[in-house]
GROMACS .gro file of N, CA and C in nm:
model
  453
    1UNK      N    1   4.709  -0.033  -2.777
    1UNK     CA    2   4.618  -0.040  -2.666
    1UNK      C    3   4.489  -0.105  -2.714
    2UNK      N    4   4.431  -0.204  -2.600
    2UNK     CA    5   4.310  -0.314  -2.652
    2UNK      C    6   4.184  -0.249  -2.565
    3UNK      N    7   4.113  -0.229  -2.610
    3UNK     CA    8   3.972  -0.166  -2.511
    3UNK      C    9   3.911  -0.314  -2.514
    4UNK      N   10   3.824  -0.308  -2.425
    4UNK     CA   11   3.726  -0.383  -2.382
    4UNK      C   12   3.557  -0.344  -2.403
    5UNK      N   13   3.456  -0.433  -2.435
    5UNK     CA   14   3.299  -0.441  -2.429
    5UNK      C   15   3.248  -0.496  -2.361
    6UNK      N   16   3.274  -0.452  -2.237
    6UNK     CA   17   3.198  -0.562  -2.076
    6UNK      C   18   3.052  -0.542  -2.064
    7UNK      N   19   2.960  -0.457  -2.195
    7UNK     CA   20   2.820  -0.487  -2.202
    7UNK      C   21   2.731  -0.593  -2.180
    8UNK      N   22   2.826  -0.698  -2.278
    8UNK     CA   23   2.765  -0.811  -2.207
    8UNK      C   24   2.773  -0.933  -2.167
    9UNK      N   25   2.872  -0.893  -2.075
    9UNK     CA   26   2.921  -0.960  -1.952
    9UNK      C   27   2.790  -0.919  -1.829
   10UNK      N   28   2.775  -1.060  -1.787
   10UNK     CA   29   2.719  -1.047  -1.666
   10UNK      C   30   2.764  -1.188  -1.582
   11UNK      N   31   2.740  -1.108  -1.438
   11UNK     CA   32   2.829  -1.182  -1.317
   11UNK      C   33   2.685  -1.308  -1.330
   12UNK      N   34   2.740  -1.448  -1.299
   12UNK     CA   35   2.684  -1.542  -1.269
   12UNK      C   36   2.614  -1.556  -1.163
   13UNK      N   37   2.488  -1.587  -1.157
   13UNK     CA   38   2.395  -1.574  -1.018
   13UNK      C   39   2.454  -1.668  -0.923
   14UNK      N   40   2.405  -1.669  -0.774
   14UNK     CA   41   2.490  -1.752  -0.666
   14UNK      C   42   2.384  -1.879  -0.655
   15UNK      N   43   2.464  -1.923  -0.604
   15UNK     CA   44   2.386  -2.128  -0.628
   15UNK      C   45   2.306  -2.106  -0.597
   16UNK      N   46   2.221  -2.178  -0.655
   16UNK     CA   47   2.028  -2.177  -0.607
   16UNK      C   48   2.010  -2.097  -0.651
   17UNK      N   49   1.966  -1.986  -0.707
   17UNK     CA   50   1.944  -1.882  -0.792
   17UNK      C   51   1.930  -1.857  -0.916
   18UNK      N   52   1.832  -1.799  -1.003
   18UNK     CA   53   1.804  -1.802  -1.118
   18UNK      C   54   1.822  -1.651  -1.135
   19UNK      N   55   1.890  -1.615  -1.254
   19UNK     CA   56   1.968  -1.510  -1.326
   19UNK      C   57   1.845  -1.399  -1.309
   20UNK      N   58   1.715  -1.440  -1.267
   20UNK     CA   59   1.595  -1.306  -1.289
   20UNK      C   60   1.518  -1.293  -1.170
   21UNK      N   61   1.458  -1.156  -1.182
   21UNK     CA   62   1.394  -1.161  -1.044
   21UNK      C   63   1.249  -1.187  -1.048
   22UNK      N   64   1.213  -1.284  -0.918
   22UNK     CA   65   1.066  -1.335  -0.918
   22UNK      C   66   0.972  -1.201  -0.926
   23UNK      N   67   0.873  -1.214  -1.001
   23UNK     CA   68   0.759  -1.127  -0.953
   23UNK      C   69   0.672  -1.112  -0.867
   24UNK      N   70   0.683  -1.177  -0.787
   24UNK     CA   71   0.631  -1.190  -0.669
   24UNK      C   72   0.725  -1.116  -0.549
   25UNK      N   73   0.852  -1.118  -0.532
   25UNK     CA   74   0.922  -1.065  -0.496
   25UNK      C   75   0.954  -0.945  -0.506
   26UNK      N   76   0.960  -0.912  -0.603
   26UNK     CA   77   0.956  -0.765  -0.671
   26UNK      C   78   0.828  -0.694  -0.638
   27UNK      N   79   0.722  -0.747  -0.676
   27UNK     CA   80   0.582  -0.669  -0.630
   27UNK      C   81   0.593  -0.663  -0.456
   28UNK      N   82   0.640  -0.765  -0.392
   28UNK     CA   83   0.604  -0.755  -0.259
   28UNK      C   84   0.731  -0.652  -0.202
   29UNK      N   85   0.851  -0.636  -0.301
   29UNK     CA   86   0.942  -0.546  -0.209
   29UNK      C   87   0.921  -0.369  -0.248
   30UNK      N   88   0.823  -0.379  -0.345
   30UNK     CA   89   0.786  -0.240  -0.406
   30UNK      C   90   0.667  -0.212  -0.320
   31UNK      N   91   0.558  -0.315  -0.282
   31UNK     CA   92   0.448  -0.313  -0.173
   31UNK      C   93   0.510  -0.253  -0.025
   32UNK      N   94   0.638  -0.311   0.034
   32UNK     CA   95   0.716  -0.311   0.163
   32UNK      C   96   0.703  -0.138   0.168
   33UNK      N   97   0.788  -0.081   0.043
   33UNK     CA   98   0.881   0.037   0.055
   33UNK      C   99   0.693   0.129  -0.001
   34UNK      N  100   0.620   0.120  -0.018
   34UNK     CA  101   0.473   0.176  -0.015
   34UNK      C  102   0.440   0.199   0.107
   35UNK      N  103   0.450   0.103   0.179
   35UNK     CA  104   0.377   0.076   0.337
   35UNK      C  105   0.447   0.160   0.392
   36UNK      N  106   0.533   0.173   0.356
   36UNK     CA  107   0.677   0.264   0.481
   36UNK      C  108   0.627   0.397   0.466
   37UNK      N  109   0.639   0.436   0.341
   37UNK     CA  110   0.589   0.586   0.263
   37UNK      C  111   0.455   0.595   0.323
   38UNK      N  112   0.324   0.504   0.315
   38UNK     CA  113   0.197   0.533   0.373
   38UNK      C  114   0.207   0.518   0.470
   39UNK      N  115   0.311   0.498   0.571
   39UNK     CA  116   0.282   0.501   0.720
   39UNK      C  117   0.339   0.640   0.759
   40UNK      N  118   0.455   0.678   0.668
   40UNK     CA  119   0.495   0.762   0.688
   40UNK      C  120   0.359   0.908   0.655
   41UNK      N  121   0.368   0.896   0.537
   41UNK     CA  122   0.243   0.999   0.507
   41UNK      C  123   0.118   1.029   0.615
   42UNK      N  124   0.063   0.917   0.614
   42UNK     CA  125  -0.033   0.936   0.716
   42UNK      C  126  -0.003   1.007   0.851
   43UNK      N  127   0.118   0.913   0.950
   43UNK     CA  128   0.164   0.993   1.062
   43UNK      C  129   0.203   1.166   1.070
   44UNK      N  130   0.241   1.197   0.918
   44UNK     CA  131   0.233   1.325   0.898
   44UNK      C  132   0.131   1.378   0.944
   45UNK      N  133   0.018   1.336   0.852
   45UNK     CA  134  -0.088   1.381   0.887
   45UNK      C  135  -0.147   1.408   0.947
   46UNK      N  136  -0.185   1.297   1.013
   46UNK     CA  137  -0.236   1.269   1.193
   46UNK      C  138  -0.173   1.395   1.264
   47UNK      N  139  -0.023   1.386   1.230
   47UNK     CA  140   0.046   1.489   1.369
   47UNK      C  141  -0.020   1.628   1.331
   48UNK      N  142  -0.041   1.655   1.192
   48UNK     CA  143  -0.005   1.805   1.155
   48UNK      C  144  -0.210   1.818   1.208
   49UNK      N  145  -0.277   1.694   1.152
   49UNK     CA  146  -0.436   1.711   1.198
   49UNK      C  147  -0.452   1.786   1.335
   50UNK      N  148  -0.409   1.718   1.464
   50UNK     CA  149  -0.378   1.693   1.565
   50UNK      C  150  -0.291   1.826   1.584
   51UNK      N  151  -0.171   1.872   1.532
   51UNK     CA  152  -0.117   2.006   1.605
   51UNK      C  153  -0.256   2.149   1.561
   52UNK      N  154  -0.324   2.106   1.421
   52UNK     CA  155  -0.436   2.192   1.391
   52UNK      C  156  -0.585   2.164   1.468
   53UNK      N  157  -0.552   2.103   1.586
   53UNK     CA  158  -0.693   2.085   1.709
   53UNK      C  159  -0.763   2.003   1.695
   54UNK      N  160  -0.741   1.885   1.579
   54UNK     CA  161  -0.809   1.788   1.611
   54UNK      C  162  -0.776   1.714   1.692
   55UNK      N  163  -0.856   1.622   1.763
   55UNK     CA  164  -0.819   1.582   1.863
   55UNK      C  165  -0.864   1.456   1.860
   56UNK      N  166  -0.868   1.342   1.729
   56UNK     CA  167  -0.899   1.191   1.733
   56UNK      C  168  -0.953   1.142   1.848
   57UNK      N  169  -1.075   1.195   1.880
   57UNK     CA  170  -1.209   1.158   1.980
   57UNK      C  171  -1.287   1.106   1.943
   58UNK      N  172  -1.306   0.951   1.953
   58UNK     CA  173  -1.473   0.892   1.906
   58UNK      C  174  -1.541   0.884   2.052
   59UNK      N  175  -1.625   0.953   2.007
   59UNK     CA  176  -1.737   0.971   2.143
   59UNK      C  177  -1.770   0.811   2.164
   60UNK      N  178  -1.813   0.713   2.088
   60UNK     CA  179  -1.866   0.595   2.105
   60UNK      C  180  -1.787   0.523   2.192
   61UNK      N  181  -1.691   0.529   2.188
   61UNK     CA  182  -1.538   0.481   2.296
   61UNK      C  183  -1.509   0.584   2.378
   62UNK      N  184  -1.508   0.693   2.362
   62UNK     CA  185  -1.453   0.765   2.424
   62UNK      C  186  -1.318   0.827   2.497
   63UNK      N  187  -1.250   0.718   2.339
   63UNK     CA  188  -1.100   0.703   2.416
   63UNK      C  189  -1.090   0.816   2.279
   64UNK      N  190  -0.894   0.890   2.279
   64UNK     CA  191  -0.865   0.979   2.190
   64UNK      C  192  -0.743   0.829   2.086
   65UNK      N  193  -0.760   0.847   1.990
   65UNK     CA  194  -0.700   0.793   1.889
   65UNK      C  195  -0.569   0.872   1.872
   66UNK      N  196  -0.455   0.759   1.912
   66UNK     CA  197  -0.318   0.747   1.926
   66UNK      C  198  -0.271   0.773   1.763
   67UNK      N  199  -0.157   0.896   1.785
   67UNK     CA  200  -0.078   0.838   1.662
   67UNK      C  201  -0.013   0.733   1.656
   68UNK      N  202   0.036   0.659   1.736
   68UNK     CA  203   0.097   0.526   1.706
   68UNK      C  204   0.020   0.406   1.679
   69UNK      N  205  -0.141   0.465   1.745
   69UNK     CA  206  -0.194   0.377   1.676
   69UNK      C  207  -0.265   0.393   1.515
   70UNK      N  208  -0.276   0.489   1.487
   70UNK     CA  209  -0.290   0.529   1.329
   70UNK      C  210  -0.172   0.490   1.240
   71UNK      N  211  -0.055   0.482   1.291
   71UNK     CA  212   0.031   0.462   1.244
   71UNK      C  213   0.037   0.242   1.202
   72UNK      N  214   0.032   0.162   1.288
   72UNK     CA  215   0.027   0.017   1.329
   72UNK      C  216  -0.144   0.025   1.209
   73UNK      N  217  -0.220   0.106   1.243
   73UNK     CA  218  -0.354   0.030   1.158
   73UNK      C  219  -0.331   0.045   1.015
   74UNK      N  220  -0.219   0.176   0.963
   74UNK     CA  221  -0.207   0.206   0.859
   74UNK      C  222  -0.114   0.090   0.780
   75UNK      N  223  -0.001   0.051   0.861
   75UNK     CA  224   0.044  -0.024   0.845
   75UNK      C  225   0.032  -0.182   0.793
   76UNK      N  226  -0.085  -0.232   0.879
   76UNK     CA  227  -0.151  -0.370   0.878
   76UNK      C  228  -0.203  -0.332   0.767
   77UNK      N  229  -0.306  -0.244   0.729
   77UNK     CA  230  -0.394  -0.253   0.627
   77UNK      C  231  -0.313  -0.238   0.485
   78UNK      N  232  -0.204  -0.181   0.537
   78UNK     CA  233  -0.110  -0.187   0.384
   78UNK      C  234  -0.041  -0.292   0.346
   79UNK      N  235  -0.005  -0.361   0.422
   79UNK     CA  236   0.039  -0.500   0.437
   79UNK      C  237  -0.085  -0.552   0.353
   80UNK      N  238  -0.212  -0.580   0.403
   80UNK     CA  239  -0.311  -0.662   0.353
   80UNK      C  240  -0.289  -0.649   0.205
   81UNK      N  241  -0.295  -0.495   0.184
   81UNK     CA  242  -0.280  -0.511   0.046
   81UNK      C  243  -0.192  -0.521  -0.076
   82UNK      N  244  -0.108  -0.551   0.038
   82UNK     CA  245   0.035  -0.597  -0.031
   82UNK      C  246  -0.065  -0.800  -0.062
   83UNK      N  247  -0.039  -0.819   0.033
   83UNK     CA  248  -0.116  -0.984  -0.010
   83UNK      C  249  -0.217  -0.930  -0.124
   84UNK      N  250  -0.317  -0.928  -0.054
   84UNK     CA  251  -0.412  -0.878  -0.203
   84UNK      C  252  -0.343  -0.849  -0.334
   85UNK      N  253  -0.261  -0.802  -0.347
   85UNK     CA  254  -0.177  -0.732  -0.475
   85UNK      C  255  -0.083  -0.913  -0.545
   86UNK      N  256  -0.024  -0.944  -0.461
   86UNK     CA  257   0.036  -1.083  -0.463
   86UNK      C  258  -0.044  -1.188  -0.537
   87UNK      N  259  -0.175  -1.223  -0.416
   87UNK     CA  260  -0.263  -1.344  -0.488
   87UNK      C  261  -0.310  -1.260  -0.597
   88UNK      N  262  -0.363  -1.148  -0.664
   88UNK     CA  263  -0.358  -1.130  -0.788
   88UNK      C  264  -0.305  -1.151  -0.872
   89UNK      N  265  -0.173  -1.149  -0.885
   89UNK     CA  266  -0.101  -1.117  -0.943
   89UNK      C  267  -0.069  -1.312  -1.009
   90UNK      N  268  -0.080  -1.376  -0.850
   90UNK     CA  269  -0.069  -1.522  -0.912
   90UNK      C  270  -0.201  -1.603  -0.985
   91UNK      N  271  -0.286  -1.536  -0.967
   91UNK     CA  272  -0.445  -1.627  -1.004
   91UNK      C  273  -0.520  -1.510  -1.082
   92UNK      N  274  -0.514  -1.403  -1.097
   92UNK     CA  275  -0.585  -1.347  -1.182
   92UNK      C  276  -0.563  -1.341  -1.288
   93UNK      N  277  -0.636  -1.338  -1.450
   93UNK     CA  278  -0.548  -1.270  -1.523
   93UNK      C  279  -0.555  -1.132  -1.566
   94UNK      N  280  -0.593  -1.063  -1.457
   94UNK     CA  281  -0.610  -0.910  -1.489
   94UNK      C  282  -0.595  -0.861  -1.384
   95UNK      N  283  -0.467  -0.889  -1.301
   95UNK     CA  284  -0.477  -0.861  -1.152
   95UNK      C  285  -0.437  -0.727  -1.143
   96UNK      N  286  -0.396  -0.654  -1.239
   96UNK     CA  287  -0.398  -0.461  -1.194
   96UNK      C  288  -0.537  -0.384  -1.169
   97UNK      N  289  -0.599  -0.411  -1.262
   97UNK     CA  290  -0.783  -0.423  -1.307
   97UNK      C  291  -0.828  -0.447  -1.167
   98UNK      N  292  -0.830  -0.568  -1.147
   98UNK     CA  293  -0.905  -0.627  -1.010
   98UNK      C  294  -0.818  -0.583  -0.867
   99UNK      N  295  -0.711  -0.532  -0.884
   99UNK     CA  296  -0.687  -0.491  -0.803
   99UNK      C  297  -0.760  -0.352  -0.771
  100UNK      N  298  -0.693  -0.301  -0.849
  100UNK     CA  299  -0.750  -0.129  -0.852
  100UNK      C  300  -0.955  -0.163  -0.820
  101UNK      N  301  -0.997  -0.221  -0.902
  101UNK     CA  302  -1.151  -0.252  -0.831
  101UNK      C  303  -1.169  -0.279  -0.702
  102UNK      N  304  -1.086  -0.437  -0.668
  102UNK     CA  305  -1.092  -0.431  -0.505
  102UNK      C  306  -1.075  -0.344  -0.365
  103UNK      N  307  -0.968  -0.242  -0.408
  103UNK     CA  308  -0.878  -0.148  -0.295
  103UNK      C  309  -0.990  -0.064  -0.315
  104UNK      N  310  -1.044   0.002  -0.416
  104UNK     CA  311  -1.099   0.091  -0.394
  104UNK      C  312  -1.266   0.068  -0.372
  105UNK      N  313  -1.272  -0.029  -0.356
  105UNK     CA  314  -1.416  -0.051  -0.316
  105UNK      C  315  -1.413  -0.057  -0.134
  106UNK      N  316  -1.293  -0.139  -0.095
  106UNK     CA  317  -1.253  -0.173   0.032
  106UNK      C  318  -1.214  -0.005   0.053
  107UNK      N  319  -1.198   0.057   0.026
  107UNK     CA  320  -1.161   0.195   0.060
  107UNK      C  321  -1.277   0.248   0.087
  108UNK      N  322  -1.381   0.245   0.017
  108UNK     CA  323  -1.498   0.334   0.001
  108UNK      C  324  -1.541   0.253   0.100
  109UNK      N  325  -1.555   0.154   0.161
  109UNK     CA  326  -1.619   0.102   0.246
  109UNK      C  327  -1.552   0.137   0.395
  110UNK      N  328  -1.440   0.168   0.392
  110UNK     CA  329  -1.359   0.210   0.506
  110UNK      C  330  -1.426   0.384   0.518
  111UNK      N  331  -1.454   0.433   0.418
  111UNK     CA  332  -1.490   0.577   0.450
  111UNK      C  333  -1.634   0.536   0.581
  112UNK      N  334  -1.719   0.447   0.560
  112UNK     CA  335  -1.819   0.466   0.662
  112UNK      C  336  -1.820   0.463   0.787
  113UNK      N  337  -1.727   0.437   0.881
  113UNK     CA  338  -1.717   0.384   1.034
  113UNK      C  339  -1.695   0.561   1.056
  114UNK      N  340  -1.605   0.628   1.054
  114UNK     CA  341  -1.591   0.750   1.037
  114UNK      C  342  -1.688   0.847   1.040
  115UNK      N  343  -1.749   0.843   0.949
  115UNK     CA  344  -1.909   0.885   0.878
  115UNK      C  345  -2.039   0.883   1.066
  116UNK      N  346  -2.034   0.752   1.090
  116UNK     CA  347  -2.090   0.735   1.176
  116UNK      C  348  -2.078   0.693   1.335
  117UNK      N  349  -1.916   0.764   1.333
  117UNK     CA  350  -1.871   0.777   1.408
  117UNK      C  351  -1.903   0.863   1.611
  118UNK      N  352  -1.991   0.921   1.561
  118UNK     CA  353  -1.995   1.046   1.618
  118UNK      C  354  -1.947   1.169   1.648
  119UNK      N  355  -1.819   1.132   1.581
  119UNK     CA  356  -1.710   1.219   1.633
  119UNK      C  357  -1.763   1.343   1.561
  120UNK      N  358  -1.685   1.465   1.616
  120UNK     CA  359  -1.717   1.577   1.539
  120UNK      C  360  -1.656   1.630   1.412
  121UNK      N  361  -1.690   1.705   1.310
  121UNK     CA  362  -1.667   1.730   1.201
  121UNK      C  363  -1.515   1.767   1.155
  122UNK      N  364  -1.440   1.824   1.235
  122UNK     CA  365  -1.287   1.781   1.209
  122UNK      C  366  -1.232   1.648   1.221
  123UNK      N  367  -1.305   1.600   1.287
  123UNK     CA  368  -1.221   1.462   1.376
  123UNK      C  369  -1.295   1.382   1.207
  124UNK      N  370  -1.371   1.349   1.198
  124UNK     CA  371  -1.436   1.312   1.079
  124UNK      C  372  -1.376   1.329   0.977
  125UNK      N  373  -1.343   1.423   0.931
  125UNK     CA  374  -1.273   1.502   0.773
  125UNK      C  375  -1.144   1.455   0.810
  126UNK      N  376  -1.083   1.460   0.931
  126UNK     CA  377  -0.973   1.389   0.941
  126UNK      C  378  -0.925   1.294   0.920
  127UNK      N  379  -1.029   1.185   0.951
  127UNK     CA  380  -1.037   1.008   0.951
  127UNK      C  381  -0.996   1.026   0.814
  128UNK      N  382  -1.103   1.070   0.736
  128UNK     CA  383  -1.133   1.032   0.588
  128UNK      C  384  -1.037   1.058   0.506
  129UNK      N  385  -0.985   1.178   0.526
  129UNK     CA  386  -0.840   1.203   0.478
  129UNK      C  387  -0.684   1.082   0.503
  130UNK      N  388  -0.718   1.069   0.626
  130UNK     CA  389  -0.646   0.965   0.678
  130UNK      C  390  -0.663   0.800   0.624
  131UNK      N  391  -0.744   0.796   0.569
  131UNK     CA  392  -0.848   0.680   0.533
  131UNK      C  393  -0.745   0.706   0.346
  132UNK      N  394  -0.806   0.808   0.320
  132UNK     CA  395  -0.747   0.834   0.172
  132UNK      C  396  -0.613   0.847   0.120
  133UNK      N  397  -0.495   0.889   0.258
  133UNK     CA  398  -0.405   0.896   0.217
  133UNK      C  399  -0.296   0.794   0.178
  134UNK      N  400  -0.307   0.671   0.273
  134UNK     CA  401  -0.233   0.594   0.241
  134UNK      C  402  -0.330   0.526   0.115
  135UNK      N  403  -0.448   0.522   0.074
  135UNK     CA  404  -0.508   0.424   0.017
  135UNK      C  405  -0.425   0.466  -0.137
  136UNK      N  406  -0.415   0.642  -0.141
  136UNK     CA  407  -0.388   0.645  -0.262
  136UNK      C  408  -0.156   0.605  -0.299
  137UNK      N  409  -0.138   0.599  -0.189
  137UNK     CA  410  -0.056   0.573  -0.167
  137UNK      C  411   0.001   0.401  -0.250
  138UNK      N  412  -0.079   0.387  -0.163
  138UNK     CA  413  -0.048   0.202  -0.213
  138UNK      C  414  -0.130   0.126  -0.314
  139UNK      N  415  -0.282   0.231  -0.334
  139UNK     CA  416  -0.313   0.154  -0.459
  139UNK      C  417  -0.207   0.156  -0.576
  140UNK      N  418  -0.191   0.353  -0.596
  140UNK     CA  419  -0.103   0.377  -0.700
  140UNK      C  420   0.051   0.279  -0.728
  141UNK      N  421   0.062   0.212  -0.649
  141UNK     CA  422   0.224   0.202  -0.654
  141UNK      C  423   0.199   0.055  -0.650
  142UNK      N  424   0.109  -0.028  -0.626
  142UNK     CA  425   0.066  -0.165  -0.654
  142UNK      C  426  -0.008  -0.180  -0.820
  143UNK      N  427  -0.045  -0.097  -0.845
  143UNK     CA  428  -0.127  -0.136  -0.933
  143UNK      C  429  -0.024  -0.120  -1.041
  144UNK      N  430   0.051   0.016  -1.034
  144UNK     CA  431   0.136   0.024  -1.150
  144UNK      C  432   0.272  -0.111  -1.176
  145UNK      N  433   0.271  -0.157  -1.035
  145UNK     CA  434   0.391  -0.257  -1.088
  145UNK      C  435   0.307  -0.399  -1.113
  146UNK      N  436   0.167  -0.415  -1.100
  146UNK     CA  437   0.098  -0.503  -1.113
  146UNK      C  438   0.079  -0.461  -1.287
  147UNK      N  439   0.047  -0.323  -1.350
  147UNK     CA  440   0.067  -0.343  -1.480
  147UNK      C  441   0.165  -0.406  -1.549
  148UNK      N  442   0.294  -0.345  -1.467
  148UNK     CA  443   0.420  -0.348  -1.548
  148UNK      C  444   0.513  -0.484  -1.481
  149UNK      N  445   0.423  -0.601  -1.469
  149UNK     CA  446   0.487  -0.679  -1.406
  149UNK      C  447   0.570  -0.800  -1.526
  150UNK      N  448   0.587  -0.718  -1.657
  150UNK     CA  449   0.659  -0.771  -1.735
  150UNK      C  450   0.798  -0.735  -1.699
  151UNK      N  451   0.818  -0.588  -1.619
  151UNK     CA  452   0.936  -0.560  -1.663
  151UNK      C  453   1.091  -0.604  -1.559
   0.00000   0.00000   0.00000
């Protein structure tokens, strides 16, 4: 009896195709499956904020803030930083660094609309939480494959 070492054997890539995966591709499909998780997270949130009496009221509008729409803003803005994470990654040469600097400056700057919102002090602590959850969401998970974008 003859055994076999199919270690290293590997199947031939399909036409047009190069045997490795782009990094750009890879960062943007690890960015995709972030956004999903921070949209998901957040809508948690929102609902569970919202079943605990907050009630996403900005007096300045006076309209009540939709979970579906917390959900679509969380979304877009994670997207953005999926791009953001991308053009780093092609023009920087320290694009985990400058990433992690950028998001979280753009974060801290997202805490103020909230702040001066009018809304009242749950609705407030809510935003901000809401504001924080996906941020830590998608910085963490951009930045780390922006380190490890050797592998």
């Amino acid at each position: 009896m003859t055994s076999m070492n199919d270690t290293d054997v590997a199947p031939a890539p399909a036409p047009g195709r190069t045997g490795r995966n782009h990094p750009f591709r890879r960062l943007a499909g690890r960015g995709l499956v972030a956004t999903v998780a921070a949209v998901a997270a957040t809508s948690l949130a929102a609902a569970l904020a919202r079943a605990g009496g907050v009630d996403f009221e900005v007096p300045d509008g006076g309209e009540t803030i939709p979970l579906s729409g917390i959900a679509v803003v969380t979304g877009f803005f994670s997207v953005v930083g999926v791009v953001i994470a991308v053009a780093l990654l092609r023009w920087s040469a320290q694009p985990a660094r400058r990433f992690v600097w950028t998001t979280a400056s753009l974060t801290a700057a997202s805490l103020i609309p909230p702040l001066f919102s009018g809304a009242d002090t749950a609705c407030v602590v809510a935003l901000i939480a809401l504001h924080l959850i996906p941020a830590a969401v998608m910085i963490s998970t951009l930045a780390r494959s922006l380190s490890s974008r050797t592998d």
